[in-house]
Coordinates of N, CA and C in Angstrom, one line a residue:
X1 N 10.7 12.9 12.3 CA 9.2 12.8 12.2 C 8.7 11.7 13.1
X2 N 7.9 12.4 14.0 CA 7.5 11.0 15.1 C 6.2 11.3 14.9
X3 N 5.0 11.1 13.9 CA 3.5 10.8 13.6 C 3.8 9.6 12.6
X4 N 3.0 8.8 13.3 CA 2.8 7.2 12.1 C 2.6 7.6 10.5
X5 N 3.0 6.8 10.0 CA 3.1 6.9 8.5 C 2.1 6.0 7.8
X6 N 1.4 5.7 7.4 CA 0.4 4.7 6.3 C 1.0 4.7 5.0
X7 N 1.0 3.1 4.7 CA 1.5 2.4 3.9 C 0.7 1.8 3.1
X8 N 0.1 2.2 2.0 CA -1.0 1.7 1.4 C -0.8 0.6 0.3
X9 N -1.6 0.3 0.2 CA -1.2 -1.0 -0.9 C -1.6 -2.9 -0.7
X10 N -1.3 -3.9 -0.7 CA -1.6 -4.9 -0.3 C -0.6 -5.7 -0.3
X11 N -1.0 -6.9 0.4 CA 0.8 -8.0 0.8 C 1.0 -8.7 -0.4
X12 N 0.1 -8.9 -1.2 CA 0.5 -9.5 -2.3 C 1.5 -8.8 -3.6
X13 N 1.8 -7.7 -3.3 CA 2.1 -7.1 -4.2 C 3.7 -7.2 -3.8
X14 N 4.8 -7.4 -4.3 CA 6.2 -7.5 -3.9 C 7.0 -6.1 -3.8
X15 N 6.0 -5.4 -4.7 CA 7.1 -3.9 -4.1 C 6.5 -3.0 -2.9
X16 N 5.3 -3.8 -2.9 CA 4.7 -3.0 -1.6 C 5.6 -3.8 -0.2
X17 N 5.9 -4.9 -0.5 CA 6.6 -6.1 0.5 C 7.8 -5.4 0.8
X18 N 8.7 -5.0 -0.6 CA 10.2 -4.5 0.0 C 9.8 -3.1 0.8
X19 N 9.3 -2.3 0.4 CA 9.0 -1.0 1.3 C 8.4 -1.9 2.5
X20 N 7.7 -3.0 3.2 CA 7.2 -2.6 4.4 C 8.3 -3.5 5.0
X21 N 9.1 -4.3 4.5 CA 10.1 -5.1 4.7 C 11.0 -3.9 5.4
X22 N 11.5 -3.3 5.0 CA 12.2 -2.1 5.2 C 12.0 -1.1 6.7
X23 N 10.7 -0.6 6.7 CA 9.6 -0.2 8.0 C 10.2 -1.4 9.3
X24 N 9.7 -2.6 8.6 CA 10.1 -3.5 9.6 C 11.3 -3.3 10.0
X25 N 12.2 -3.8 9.5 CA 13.8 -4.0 10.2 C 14.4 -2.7 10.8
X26 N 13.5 -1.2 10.5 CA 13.8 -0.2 11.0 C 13.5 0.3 12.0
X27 N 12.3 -0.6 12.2 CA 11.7 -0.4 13.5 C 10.4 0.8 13.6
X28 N 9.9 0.9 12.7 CA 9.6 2.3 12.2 C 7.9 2.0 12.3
X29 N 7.4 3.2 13.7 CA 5.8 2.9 13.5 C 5.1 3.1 12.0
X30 N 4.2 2.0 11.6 CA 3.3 3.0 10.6 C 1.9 1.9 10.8
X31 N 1.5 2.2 10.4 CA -0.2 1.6 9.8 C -0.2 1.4 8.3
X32 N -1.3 0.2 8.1 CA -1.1 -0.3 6.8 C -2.4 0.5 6.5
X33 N -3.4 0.4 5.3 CA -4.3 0.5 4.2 C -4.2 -0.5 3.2
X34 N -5.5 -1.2 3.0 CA -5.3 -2.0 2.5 C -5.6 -1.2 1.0
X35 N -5.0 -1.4 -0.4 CA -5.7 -0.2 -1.5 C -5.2 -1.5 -2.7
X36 N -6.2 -1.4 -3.9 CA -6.0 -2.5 -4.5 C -5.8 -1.6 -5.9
X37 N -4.4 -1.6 -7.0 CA -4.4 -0.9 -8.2 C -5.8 -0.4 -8.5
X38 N -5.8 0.8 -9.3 CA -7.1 0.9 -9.7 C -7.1 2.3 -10.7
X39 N -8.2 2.8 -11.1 CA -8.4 3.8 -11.9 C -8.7 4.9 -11.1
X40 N -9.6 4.5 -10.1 CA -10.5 5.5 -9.9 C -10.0 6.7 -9.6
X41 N -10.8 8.0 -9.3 CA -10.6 9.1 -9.3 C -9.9 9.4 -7.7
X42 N -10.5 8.5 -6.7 CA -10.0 8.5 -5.5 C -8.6 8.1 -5.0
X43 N -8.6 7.0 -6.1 CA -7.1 6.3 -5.8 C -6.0 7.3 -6.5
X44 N -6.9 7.9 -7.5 CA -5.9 8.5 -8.6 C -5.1 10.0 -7.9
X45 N -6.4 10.2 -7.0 CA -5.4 11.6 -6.0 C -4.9 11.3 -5.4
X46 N -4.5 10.8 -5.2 CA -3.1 10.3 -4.1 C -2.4 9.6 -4.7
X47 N -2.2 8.6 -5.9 CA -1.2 7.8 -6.3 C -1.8 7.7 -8.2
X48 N -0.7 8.9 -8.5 CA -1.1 9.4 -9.6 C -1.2 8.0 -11.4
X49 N -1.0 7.3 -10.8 CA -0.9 6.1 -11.9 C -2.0 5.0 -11.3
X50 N -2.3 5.0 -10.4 CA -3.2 4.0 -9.7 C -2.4 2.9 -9.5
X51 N -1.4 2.9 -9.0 CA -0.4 2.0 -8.5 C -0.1 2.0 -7.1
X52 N 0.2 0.7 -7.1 CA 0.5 0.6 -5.0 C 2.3 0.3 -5.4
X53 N 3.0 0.6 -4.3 CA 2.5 1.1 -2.9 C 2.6 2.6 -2.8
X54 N 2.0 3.3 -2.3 CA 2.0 5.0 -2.0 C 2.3 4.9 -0.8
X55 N 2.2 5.9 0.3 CA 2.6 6.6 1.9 C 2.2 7.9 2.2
X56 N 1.1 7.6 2.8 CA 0.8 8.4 3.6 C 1.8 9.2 4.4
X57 N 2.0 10.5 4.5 CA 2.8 10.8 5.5 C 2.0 12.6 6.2
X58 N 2.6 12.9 7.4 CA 2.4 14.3 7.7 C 2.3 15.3 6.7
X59 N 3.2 15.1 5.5 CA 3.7 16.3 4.6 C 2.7 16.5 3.4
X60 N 2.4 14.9 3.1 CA 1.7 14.6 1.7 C 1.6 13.4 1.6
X61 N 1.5 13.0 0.4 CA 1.5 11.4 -0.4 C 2.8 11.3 -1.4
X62 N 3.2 10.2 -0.8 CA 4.8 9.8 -1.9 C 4.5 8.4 -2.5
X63 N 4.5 8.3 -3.9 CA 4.1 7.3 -4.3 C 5.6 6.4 -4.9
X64 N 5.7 5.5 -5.6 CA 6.9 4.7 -6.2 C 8.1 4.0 -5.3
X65 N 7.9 2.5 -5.3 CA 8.4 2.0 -4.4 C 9.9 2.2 -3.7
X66 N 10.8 2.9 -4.8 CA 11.8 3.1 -4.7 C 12.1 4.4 -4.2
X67 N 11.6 5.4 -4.3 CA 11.0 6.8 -3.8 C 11.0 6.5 -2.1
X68 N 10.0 5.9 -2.1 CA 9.5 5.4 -0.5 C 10.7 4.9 0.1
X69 N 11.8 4.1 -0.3 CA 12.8 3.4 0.3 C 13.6 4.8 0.2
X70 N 13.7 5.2 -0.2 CA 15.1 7.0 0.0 C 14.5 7.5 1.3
X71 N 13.2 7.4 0.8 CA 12.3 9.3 1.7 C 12.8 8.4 3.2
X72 N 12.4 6.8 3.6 CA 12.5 6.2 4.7 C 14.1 6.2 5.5
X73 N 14.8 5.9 4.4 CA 16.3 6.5 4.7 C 16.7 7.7 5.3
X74 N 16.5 8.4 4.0 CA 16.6 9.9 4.9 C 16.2 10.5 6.1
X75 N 14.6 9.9 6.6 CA 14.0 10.3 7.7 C 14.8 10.1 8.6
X76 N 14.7 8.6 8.7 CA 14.7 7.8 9.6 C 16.4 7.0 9.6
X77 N 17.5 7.4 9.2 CA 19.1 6.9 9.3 C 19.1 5.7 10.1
X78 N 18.6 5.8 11.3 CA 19.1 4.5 12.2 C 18.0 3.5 12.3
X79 N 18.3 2.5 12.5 CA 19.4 1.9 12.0 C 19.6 2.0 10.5
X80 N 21.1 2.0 9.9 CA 21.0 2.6 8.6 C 20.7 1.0 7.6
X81 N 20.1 1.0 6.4 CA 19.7 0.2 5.4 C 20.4 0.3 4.4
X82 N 21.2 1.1 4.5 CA 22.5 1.8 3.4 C 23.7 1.9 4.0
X83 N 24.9 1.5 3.5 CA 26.4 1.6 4.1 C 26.3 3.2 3.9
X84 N 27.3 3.6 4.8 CA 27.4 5.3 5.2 C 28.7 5.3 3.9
X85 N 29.5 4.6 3.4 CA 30.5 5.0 2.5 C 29.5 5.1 0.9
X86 N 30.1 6.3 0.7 CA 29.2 6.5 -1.0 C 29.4 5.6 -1.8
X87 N 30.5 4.9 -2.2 CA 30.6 4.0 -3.2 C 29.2 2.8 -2.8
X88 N 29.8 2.0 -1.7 CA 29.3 1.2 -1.5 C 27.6 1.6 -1.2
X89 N 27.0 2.7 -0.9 CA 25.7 3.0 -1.0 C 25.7 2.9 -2.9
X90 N 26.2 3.5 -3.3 CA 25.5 3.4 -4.8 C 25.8 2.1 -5.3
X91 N 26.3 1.0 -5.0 CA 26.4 -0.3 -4.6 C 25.2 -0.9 -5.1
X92 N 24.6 -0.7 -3.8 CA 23.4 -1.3 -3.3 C 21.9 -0.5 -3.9
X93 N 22.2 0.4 -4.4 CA 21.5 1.1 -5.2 C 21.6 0.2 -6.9
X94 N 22.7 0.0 -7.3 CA 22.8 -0.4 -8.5 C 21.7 -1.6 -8.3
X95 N 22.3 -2.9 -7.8 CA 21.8 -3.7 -7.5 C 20.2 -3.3 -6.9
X96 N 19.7 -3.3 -6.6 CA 17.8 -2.6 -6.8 C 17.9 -2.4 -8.3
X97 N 18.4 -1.3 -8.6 CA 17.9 -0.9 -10.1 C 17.8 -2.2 -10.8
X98 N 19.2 -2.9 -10.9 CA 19.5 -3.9 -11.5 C 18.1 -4.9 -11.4
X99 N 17.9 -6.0 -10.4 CA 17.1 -6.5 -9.9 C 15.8 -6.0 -10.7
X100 N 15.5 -4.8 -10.5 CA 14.2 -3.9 -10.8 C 13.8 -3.9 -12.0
X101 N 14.7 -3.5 -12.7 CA 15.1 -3.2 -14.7 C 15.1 -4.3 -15.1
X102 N 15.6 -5.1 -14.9 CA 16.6 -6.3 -15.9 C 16.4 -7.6 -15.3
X103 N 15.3 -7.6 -14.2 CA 14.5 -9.1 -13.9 C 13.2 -9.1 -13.5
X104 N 12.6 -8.2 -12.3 CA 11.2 -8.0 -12.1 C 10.7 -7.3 -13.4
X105 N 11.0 -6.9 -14.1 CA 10.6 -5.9 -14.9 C 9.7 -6.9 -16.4
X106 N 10.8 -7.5 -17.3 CA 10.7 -8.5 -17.7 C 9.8 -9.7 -17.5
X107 N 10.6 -10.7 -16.1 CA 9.4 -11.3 -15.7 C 8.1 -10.6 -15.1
X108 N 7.7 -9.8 -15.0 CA 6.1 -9.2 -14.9 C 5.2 -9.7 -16.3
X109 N 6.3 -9.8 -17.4 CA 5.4 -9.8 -18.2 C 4.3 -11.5 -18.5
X110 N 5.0 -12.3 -17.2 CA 4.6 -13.7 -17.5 C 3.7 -13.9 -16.2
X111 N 3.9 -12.8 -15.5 CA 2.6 -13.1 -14.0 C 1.5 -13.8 -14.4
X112 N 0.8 -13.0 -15.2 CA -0.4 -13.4 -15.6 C -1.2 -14.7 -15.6
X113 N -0.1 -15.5 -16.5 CA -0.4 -17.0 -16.5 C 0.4 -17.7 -15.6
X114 N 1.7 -17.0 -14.7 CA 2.2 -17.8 -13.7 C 1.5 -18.0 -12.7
X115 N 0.5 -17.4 -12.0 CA 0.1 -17.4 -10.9 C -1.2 -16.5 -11.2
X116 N -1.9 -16.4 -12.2 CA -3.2 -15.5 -11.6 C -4.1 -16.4 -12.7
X117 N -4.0 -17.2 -13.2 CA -4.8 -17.6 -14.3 C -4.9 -17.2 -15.6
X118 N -4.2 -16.2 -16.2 CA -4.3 -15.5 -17.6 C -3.2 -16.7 -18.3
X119 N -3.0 -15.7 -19.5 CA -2.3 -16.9 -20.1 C -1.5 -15.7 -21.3
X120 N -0.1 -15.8 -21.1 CA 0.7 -14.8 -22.0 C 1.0 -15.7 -23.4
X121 N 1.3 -14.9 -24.1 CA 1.4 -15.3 -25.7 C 3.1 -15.9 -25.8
X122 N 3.0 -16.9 -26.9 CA 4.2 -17.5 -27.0 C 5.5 -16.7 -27.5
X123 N 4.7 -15.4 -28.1 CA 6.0 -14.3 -28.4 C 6.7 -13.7 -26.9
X124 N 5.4 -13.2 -26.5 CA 6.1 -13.2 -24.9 C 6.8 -13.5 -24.5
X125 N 6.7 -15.3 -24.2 CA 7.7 -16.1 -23.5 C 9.5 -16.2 -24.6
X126 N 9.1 -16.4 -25.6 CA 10.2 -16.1 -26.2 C 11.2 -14.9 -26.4
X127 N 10.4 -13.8 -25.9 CA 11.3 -12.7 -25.8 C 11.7 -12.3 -23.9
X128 N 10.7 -12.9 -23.2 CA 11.2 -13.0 -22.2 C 12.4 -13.3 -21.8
X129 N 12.5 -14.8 -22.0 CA 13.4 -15.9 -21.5 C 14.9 -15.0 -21.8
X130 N 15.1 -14.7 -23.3 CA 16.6 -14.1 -23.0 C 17.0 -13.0 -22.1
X131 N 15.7 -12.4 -22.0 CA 16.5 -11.0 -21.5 C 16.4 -11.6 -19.9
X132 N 15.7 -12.2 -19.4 CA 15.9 -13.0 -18.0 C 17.2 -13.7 -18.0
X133 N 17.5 -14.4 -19.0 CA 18.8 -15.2 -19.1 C 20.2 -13.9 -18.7
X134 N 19.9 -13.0 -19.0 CA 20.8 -11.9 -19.4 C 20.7 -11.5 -18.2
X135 N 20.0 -10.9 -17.4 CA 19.6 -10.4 -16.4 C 20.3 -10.9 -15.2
X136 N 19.9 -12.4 -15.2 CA 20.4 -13.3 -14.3 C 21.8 -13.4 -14.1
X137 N 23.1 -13.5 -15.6 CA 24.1 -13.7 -15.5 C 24.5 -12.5 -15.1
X138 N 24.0 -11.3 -15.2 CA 24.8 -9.7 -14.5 C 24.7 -10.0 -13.4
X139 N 23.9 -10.2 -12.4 CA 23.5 -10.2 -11.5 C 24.2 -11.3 -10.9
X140 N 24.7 -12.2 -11.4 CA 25.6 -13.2 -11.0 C 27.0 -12.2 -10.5
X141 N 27.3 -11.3 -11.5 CA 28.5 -10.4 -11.4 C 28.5 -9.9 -10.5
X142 N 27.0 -9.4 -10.2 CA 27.0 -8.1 -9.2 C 27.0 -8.5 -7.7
X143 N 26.3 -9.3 -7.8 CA 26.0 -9.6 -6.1 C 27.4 -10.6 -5.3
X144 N 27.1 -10.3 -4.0 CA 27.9 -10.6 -3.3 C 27.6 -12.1 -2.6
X145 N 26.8 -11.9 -2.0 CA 26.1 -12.9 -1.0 C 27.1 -13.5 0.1
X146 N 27.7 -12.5 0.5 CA 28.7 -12.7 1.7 C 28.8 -11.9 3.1
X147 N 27.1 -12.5 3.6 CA 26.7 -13.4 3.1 C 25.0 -12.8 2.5
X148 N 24.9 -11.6 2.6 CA 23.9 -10.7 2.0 C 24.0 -10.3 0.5
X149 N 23.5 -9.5 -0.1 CA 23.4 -9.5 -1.5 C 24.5 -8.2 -1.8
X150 N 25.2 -7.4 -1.0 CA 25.5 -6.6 -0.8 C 26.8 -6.9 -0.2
X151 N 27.0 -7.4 0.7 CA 28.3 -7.7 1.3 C 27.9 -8.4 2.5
X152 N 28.6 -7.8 4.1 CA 28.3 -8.2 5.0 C 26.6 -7.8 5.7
X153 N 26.6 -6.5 5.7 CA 25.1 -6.5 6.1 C 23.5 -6.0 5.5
X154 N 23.0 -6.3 5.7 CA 21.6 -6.6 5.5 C 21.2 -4.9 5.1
X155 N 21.1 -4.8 3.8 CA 20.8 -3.4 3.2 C 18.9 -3.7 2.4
X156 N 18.8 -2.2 2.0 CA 17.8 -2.6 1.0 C 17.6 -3.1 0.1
X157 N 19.0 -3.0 -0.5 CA 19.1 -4.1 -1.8 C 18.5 -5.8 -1.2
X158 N 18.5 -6.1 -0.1 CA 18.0 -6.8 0.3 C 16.9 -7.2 0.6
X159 N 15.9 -6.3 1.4 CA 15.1 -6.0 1.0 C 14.0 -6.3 -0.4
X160 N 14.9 -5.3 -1.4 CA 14.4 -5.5 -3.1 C 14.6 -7.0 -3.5
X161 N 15.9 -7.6 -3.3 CA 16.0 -9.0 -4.1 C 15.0 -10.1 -3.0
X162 N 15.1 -9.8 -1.8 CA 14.1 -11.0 -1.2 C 12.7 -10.9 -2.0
X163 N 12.0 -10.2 -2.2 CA 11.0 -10.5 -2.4 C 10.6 -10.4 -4.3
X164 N 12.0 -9.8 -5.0 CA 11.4 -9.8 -6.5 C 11.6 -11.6 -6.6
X165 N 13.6 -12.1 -6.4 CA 14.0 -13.0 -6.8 C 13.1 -14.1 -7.1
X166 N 12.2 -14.6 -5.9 CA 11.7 -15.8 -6.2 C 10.8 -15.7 -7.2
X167 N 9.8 -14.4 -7.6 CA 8.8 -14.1 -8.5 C 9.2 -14.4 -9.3
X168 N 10.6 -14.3 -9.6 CA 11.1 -14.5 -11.3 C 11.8 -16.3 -11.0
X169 N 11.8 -16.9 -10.1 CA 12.2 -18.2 -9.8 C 10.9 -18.8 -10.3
X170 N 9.8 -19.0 -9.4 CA 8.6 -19.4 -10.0 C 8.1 -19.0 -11.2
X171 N 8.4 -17.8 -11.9 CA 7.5 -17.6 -13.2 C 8.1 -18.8 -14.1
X172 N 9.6 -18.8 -13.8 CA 10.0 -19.5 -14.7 C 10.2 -21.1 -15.0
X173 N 9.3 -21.3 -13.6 CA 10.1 -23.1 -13.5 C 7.9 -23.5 -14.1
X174 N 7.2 -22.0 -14.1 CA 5.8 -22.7 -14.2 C 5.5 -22.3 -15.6
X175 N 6.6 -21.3 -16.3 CA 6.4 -21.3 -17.9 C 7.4 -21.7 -18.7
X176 N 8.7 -22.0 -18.6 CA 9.5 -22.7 -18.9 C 9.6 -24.0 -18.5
X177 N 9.2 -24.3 -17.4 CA 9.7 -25.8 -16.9 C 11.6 -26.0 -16.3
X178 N 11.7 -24.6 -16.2 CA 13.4 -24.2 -15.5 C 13.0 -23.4 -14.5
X179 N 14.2 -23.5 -13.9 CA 14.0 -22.1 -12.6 C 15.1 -21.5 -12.6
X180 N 15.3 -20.4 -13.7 CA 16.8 -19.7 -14.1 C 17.2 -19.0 -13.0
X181 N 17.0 -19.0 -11.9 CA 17.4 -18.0 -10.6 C 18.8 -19.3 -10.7
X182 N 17.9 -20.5 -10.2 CA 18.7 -21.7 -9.4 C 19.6 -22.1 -10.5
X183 N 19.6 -22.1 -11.4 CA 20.8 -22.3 -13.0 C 21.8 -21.3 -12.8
X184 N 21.2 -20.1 -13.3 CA 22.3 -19.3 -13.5 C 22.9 -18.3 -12.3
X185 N 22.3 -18.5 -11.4 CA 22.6 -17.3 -9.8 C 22.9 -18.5 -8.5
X186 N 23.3 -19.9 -8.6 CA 23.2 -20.4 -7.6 C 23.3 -20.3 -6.3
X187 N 24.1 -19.5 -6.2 CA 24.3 -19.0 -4.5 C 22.9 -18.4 -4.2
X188 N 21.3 -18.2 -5.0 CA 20.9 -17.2 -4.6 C 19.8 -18.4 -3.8
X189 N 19.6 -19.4 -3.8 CA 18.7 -20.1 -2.8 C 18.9 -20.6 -1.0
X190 N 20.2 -20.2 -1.3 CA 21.1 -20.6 0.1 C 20.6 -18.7 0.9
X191 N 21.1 -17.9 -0.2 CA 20.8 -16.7 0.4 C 19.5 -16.0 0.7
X192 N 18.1 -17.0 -0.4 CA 16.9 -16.7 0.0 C 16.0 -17.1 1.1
X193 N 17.0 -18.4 1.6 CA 16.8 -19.0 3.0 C 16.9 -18.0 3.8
X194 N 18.0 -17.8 4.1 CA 19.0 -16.6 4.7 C 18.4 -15.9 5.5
X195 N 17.7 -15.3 4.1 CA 16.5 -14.2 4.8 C 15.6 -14.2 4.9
X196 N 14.9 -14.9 4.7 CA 13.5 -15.5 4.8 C 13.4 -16.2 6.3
X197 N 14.6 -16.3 6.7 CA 14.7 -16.5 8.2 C 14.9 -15.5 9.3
X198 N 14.4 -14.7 8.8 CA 14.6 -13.3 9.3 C 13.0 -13.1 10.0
X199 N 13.0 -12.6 11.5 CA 11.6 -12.4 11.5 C 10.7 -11.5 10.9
X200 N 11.0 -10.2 10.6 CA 10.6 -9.4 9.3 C 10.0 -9.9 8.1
X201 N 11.0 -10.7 7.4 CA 11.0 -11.8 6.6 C 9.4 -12.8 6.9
X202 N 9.6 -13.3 7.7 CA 8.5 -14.4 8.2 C 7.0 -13.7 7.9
X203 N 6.8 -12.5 8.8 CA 5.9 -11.7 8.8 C 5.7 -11.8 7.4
X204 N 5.9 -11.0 6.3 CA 5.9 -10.5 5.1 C 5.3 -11.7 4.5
X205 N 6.1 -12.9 4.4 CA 5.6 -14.2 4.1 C 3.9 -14.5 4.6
X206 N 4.1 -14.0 5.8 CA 2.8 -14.9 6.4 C 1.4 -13.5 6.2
X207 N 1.6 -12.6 5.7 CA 1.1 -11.7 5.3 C 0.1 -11.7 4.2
X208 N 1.5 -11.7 3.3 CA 1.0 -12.0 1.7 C 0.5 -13.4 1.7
X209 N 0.6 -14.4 2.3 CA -0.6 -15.8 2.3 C -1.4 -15.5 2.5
X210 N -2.4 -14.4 3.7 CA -3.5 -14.5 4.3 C -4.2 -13.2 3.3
X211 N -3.1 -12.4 2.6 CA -4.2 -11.5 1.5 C -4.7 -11.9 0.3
X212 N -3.7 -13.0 -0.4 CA -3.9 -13.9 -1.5 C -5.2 -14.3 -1.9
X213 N -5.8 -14.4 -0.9 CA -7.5 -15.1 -1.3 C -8.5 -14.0 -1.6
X214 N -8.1 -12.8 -1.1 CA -8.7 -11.0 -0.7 C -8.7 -11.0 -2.3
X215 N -7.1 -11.0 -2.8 CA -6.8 -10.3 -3.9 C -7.4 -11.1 -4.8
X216 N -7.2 -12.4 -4.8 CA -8.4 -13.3 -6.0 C -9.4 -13.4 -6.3
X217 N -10.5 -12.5 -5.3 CA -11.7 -12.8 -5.2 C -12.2 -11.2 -5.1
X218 N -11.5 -10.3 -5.4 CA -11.7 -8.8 -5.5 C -12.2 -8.6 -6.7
X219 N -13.3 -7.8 -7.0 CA -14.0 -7.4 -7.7 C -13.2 -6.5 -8.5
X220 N -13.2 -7.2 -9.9 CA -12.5 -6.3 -11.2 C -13.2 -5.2 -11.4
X221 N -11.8 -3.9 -12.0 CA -12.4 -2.7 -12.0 C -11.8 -2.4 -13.3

């Protein structure tokens, strides 16, 4: 497929980050849209939950972050974002899920008051904290960081953990007063350097800074 693809959604959002994170290192033309969650009837045809990130493409609209990282594979193989041996692709697949389920998932539930001003209930944080605790120690099991999250090279799983990891690093050192990444996963700050030194990486960073003010100051719907 050689027509640009649109990538809708905004930089603040981290799963919209790993899908364009991905585009990037692939080399892959597309155009952004900027689209902010929503209800509306407009947003709702094309991204049937009113969720970012969706994709525009020639065929149709593909919504779900994870969805978008396959369809991008499949298209587009080279350079690959996935080891070509099956084990080791379902690997790196586990690890997303993992990451996905059993840490972003959880910590979402403390965004609110970590970083947007709201303020979550103390049942919340109490039921949070273990299953983050839990999360963390699998994930200790699972990952490699040699010197990628994966093994030697730079896959999507990497991609996925650059940009959930620190979200659950910061929720936790601004509602706990710990930062259970750096306790219980320690190799993972050496490895978030890593890649965050990545020019891909950089971009993404310097992205989501300049939409941050967009997104605070957007008119509730």
């Amino acid at each position: 497929m050689t027509t640009p693809i649109t990538l809708c959604g905004f930089s603040v959002s981290n799963y919209y980050n790993k899908v364009k994170l991905a585009l990037l290192e692939k080399g892959i033309p597309f155009t952004e849209a900027q689209v902010f969650p929503s209800q509306s009837e407009e947003l709702l045809s094309e991204s049937p939950m009113g969720k970012v990130p969706f994709m525009r493409t020639p065929m149709g609209v593909l919504s779900e972050s994870q969805v978008l990282t396959e369809f991008i594979e499949d298209t587009w193989p080279e350079p690959p974002l996935y080891p070509r041996d099956p084990f080791a692709r379902a690997r790196c697949r586990e690890l997303i899920e993992h990451i996905e389920l059993h840490l972003e998932l959880p910590a979402r539930r403390l965004y609110g008051e970590a970083f947007f001003g709201g303020k979550a209930s103390e049942e919340t944080k109490k039921e949070v904290a273990p299953l983050l605790e839990k999360g963390l120690r699998s994930l200790h099991r699972l990952a490699r960081f040699s010197p990628f999250i994966a093994g030697s090279d730079f896959t999507h799983a990497d991609c996925a953990a650059w940009v959930h990891l620190p979200l659950v690093s910061q929720s936790t050192r601004k509602i706990y007063d710990r930062d259970f990444v750096e306790e219980l996963v320690p190799q993972a700050k050496a490895y978030l350097k890593l890649v965050g030194e990545r020019p891909h990486a950089q971009r993404i960073n310097d992205d989501r800074k300049a939409t941050m003010d967009a997104f605070m100051s957007r008119p509730k719907k």
